[in-house]
mmCIF file of C-alpha atoms in Angstrom:
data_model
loop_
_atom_site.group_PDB
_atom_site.id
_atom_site.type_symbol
_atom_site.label_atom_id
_atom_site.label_comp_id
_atom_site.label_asym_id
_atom_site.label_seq_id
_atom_site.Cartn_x
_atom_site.Cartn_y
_atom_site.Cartn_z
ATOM 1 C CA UNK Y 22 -26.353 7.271 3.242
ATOM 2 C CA UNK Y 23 -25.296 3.729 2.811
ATOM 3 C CA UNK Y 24 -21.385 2.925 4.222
ATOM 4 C CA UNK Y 25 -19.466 1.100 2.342
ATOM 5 C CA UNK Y 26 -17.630 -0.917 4.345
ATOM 6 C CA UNK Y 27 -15.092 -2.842 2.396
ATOM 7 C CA UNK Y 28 -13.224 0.253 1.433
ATOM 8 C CA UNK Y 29 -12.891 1.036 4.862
ATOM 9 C CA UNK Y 30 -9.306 0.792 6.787
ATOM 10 C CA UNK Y 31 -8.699 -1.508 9.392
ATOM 11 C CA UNK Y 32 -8.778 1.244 11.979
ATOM 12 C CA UNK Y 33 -12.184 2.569 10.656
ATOM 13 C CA UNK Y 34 -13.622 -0.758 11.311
ATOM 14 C CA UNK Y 35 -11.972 -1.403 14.203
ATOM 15 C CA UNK Y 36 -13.167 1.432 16.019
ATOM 16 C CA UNK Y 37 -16.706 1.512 14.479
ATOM 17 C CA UNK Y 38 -16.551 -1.961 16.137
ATOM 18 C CA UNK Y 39 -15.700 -0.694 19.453
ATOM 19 C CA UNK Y 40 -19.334 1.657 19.179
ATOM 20 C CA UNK Y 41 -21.252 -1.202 18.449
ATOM 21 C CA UNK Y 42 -21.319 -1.218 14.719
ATOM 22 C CA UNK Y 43 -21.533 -5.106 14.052
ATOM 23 C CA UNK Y 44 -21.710 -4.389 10.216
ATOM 24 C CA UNK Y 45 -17.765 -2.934 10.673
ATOM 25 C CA UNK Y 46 -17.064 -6.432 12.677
ATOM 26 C CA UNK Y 47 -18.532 -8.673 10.313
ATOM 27 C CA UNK Y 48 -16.189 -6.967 7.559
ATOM 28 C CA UNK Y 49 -13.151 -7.286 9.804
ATOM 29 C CA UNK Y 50 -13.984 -11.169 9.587
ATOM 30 C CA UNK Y 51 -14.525 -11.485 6.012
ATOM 31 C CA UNK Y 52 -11.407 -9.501 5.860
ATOM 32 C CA UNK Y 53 -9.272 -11.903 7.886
ATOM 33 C CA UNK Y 54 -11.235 -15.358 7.723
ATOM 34 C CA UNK Y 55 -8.991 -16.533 5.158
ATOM 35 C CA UNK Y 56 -5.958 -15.576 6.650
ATOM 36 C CA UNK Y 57 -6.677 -16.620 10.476
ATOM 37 C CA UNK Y 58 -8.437 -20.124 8.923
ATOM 38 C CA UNK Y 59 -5.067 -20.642 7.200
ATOM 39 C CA UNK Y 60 -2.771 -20.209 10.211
ATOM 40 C CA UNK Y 61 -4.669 -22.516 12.514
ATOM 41 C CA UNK Y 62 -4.684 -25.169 9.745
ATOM 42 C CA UNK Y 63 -0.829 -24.748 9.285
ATOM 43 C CA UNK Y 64 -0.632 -25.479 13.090
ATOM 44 C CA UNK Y 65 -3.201 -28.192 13.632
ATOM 45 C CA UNK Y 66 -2.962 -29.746 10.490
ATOM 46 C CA UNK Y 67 -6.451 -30.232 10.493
ATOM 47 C CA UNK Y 68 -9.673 -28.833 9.153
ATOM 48 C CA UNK Y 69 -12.189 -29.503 11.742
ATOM 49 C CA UNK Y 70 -9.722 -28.446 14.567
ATOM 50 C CA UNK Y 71 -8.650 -25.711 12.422
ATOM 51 C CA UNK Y 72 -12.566 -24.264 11.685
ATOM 52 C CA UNK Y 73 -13.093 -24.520 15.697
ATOM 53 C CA UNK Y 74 -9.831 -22.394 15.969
ATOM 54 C CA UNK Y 75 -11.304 -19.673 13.632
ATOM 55 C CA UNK Y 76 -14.498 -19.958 15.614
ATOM 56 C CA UNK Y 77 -12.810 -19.137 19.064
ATOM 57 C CA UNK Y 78 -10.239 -16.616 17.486
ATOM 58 C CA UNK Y 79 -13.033 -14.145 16.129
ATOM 59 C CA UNK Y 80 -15.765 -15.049 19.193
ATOM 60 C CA UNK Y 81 -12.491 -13.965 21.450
ATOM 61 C CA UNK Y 82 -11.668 -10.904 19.396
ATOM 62 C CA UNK Y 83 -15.463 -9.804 19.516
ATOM 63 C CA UNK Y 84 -15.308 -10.175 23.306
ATOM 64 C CA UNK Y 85 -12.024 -8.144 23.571
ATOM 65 C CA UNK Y 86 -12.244 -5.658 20.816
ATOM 66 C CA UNK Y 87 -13.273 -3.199 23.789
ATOM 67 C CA UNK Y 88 -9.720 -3.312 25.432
ATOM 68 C CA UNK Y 89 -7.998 -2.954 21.714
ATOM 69 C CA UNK Y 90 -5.289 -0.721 21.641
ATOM 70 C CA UNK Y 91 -3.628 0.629 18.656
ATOM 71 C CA UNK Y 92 -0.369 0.323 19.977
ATOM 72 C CA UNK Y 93 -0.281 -2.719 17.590
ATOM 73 C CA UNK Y 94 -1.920 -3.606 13.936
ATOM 74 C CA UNK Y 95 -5.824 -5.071 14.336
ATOM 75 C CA UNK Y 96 -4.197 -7.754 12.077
ATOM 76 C CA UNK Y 97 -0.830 -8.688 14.379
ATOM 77 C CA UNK Y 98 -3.359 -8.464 17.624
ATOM 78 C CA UNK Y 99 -5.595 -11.032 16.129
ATOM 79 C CA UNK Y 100 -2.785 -12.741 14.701
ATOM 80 C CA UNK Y 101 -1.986 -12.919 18.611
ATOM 81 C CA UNK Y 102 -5.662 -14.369 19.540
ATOM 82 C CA UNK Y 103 -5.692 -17.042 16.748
ATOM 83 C CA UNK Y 104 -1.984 -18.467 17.893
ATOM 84 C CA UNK Y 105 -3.431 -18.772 20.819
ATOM 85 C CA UNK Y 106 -6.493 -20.758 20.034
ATOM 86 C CA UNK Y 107 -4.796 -23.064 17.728
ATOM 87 C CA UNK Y 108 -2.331 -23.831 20.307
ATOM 88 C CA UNK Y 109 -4.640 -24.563 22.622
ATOM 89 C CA UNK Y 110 -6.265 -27.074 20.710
ATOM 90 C CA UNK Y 111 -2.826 -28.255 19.921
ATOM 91 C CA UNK Y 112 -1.924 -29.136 23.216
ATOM 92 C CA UNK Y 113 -4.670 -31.206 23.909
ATOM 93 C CA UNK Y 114 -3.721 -33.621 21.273
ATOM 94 C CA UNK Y 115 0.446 -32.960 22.196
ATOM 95 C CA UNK Y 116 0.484 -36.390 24.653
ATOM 96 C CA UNK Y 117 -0.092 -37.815 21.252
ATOM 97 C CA UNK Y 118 2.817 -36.139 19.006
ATOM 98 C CA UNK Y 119 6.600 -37.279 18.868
ATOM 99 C CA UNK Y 120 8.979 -34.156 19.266
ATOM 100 C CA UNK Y 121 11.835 -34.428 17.376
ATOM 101 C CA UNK Y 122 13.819 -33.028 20.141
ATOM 102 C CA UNK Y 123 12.532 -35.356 22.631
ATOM 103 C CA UNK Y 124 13.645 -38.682 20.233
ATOM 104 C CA UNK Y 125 16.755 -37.020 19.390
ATOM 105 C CA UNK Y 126 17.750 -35.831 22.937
ATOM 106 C CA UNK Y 127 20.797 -33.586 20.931
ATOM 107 C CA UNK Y 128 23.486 -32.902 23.213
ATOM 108 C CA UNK Y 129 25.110 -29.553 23.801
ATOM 109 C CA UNK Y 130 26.484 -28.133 20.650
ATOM 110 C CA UNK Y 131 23.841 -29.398 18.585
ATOM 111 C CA UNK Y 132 22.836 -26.709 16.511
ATOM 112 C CA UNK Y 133 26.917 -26.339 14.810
ATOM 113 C CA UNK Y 134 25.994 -29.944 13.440
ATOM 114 C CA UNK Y 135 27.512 -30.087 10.005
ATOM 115 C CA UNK Y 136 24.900 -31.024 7.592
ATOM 116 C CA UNK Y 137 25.355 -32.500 4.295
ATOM 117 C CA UNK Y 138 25.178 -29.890 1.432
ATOM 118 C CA UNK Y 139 21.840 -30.482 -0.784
ATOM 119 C CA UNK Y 140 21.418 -27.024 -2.303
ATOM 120 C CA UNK Y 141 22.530 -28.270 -5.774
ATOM 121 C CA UNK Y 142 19.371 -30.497 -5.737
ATOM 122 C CA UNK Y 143 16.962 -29.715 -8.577
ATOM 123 C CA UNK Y 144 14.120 -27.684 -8.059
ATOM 124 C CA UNK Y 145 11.469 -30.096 -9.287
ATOM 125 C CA UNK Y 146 13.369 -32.226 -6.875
ATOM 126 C CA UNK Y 147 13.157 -30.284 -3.831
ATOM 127 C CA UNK Y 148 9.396 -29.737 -3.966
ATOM 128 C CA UNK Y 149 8.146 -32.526 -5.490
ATOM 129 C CA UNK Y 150 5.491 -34.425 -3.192
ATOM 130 C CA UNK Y 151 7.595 -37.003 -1.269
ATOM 131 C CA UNK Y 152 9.850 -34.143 -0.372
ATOM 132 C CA UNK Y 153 7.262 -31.979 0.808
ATOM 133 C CA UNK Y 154 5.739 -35.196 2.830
ATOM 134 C CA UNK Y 155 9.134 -35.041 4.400
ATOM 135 C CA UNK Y 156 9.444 -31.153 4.699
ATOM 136 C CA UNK Y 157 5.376 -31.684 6.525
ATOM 137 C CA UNK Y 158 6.515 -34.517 8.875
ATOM 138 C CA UNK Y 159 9.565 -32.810 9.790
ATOM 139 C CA UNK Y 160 7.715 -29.632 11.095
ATOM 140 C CA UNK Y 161 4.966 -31.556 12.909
ATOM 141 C CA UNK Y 162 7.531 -33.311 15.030
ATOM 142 C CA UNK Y 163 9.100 -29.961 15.734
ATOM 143 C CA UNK Y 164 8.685 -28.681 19.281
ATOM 144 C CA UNK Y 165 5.689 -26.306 19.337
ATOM 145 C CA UNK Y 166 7.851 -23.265 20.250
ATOM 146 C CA UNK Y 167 9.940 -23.712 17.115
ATOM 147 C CA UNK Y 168 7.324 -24.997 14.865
ATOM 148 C CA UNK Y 169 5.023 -21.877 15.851
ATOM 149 C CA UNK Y 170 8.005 -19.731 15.060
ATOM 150 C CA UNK Y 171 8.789 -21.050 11.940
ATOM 151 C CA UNK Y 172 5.226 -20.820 10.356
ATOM 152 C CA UNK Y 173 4.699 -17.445 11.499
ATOM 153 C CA UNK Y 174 8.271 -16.400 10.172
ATOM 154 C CA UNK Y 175 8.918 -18.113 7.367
ATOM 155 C CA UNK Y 176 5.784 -19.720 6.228
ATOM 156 C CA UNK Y 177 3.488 -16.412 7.152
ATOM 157 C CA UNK Y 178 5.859 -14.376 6.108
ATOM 158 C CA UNK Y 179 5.875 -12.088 9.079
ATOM 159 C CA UNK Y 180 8.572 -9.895 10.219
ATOM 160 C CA UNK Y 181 10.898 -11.407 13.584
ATOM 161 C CA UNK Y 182 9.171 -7.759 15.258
ATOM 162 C CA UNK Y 183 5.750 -9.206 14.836
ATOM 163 C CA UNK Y 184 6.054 -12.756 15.307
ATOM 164 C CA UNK Y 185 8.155 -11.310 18.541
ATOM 165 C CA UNK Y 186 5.011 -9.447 19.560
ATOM 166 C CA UNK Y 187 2.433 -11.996 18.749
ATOM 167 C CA UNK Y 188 3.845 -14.591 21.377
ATOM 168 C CA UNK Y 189 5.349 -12.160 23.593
ATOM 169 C CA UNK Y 190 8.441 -12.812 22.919
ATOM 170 C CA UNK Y 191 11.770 -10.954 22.544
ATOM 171 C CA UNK Y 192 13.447 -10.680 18.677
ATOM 172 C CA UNK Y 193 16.423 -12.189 19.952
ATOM 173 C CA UNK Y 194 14.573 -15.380 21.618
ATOM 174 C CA UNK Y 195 12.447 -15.107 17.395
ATOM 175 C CA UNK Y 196 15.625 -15.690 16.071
ATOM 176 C CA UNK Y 197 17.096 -18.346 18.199
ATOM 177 C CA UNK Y 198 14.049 -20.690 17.794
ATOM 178 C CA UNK Y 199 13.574 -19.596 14.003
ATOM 179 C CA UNK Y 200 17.658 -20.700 13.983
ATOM 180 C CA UNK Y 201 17.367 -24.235 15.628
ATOM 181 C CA UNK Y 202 13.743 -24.943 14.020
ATOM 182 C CA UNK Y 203 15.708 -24.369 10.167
ATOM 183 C CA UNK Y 204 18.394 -26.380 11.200
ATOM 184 C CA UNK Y 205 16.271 -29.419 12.711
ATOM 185 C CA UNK Y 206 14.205 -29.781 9.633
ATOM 186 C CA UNK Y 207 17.168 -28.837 7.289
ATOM 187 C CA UNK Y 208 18.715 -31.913 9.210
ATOM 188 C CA UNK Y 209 16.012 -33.982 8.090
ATOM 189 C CA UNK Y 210 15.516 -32.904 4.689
ATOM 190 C CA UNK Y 211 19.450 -33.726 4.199
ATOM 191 C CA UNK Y 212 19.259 -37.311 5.889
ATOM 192 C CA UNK Y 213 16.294 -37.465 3.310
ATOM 193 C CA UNK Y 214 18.344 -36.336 0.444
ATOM 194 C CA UNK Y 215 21.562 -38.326 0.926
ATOM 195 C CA UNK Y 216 19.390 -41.962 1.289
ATOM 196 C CA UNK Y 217 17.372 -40.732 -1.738
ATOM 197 C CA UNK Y 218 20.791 -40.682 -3.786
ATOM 198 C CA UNK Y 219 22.196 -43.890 -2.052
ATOM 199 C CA UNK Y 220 18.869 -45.317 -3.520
ATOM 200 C CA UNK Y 221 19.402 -43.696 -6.980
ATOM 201 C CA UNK Y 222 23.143 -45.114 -7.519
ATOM 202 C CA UNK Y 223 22.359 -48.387 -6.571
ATOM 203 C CA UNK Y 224 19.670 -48.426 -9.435
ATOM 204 C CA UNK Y 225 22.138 -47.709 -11.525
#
């Protein structure tokens, strides 16, 4: 009898995996390829780098799918692995990045900044492609603890639990960084917004 694998759960796979099955493996990548290709690209901002990350994040699942517990999703653990990779590949080209923090050097009592209001800003506006430039530059000058946090949180979508287990971190220390990466790039994104309407009334 031929097994269908696709309609399989995760856990099926996983543990048909662990027995050798490399049929149940190869669906767990299809599965996830997408997903794990995207999340290295949204940290290295690049598709060669991020196609090498994918690479390394399924070669190192394969190798440690024996010591896979399910004390956490397949999906969060390789979530874990692929982090991992990216950042590693990150960090080789950091010596060549800005942080934000770095040029900034914000003193203590940074983060209760008041920041200009530009929530009354049309949609269209807010995500047309010079703002999302600005919105892309803004995160790749973010330190790499609060950029990773942000993409996994609010770009991902995943909950402060996972993104808390994925870099072994507590919730608490999730929500701090999630905290001062919003308000660095919400910083920039007003600066952005109150020189693009300085420009706009002097047209006038």
């Amino acid at each position: 009898m031929t097994t269908d694998y696709a309609v399989q759960a995760d856990p099926d796979l996983v543990s048909g995996a662990q027995k050798g099955d490399t049929r149940a493996f190869d669906e767990l990548v299809r599965r996830y390829r997408d997903k794990v290709y995207r999340l290295s690209f949204k940290i290295l901002r690049n598709e060669d780098d991020a196609a090498e990350a994918l690479q390394d994040a399924f070669l190192s699942a394969f190798r440690g799918l024996a010591n896979f517990k399910a004390e956490s999703t397949f999906s969060t653990w390789l979530y874990r692995i692929t982090t991992n990779a990216s950042l590693m590949k990150y960090r080789k080209r950091r010596d060549n990045l800005v942080s934000l923090e770095q040029s900034q050097n914000p003193g203590e009592g940074a983060e209760a900044m008041q920041l200009p209001d530009w929530s009354t800003q049309p949609l269209d506006e807010l995500l047309d492609s010079e703002t999302r430039q600005v919105m892309e530059e803004g995160k790749r000058l973010l330190d790499e603890d609060l950029r990773t946090v942000f993409i996994l949180r609010d770009e991902e979508g995943l909950s402060n639990a996972e993104v808390a287990e994925i870099l072994d971190l507590s919730v608490a220390a999730v929500k701090s960084r999630l905290h001062r990466a919003r308000l660095r790039l919400l910083d920039r994104l007003s600066r952005y917004f109150a020189d693009r309407l300085t420009r706009r009334d002097r047209g006038r």
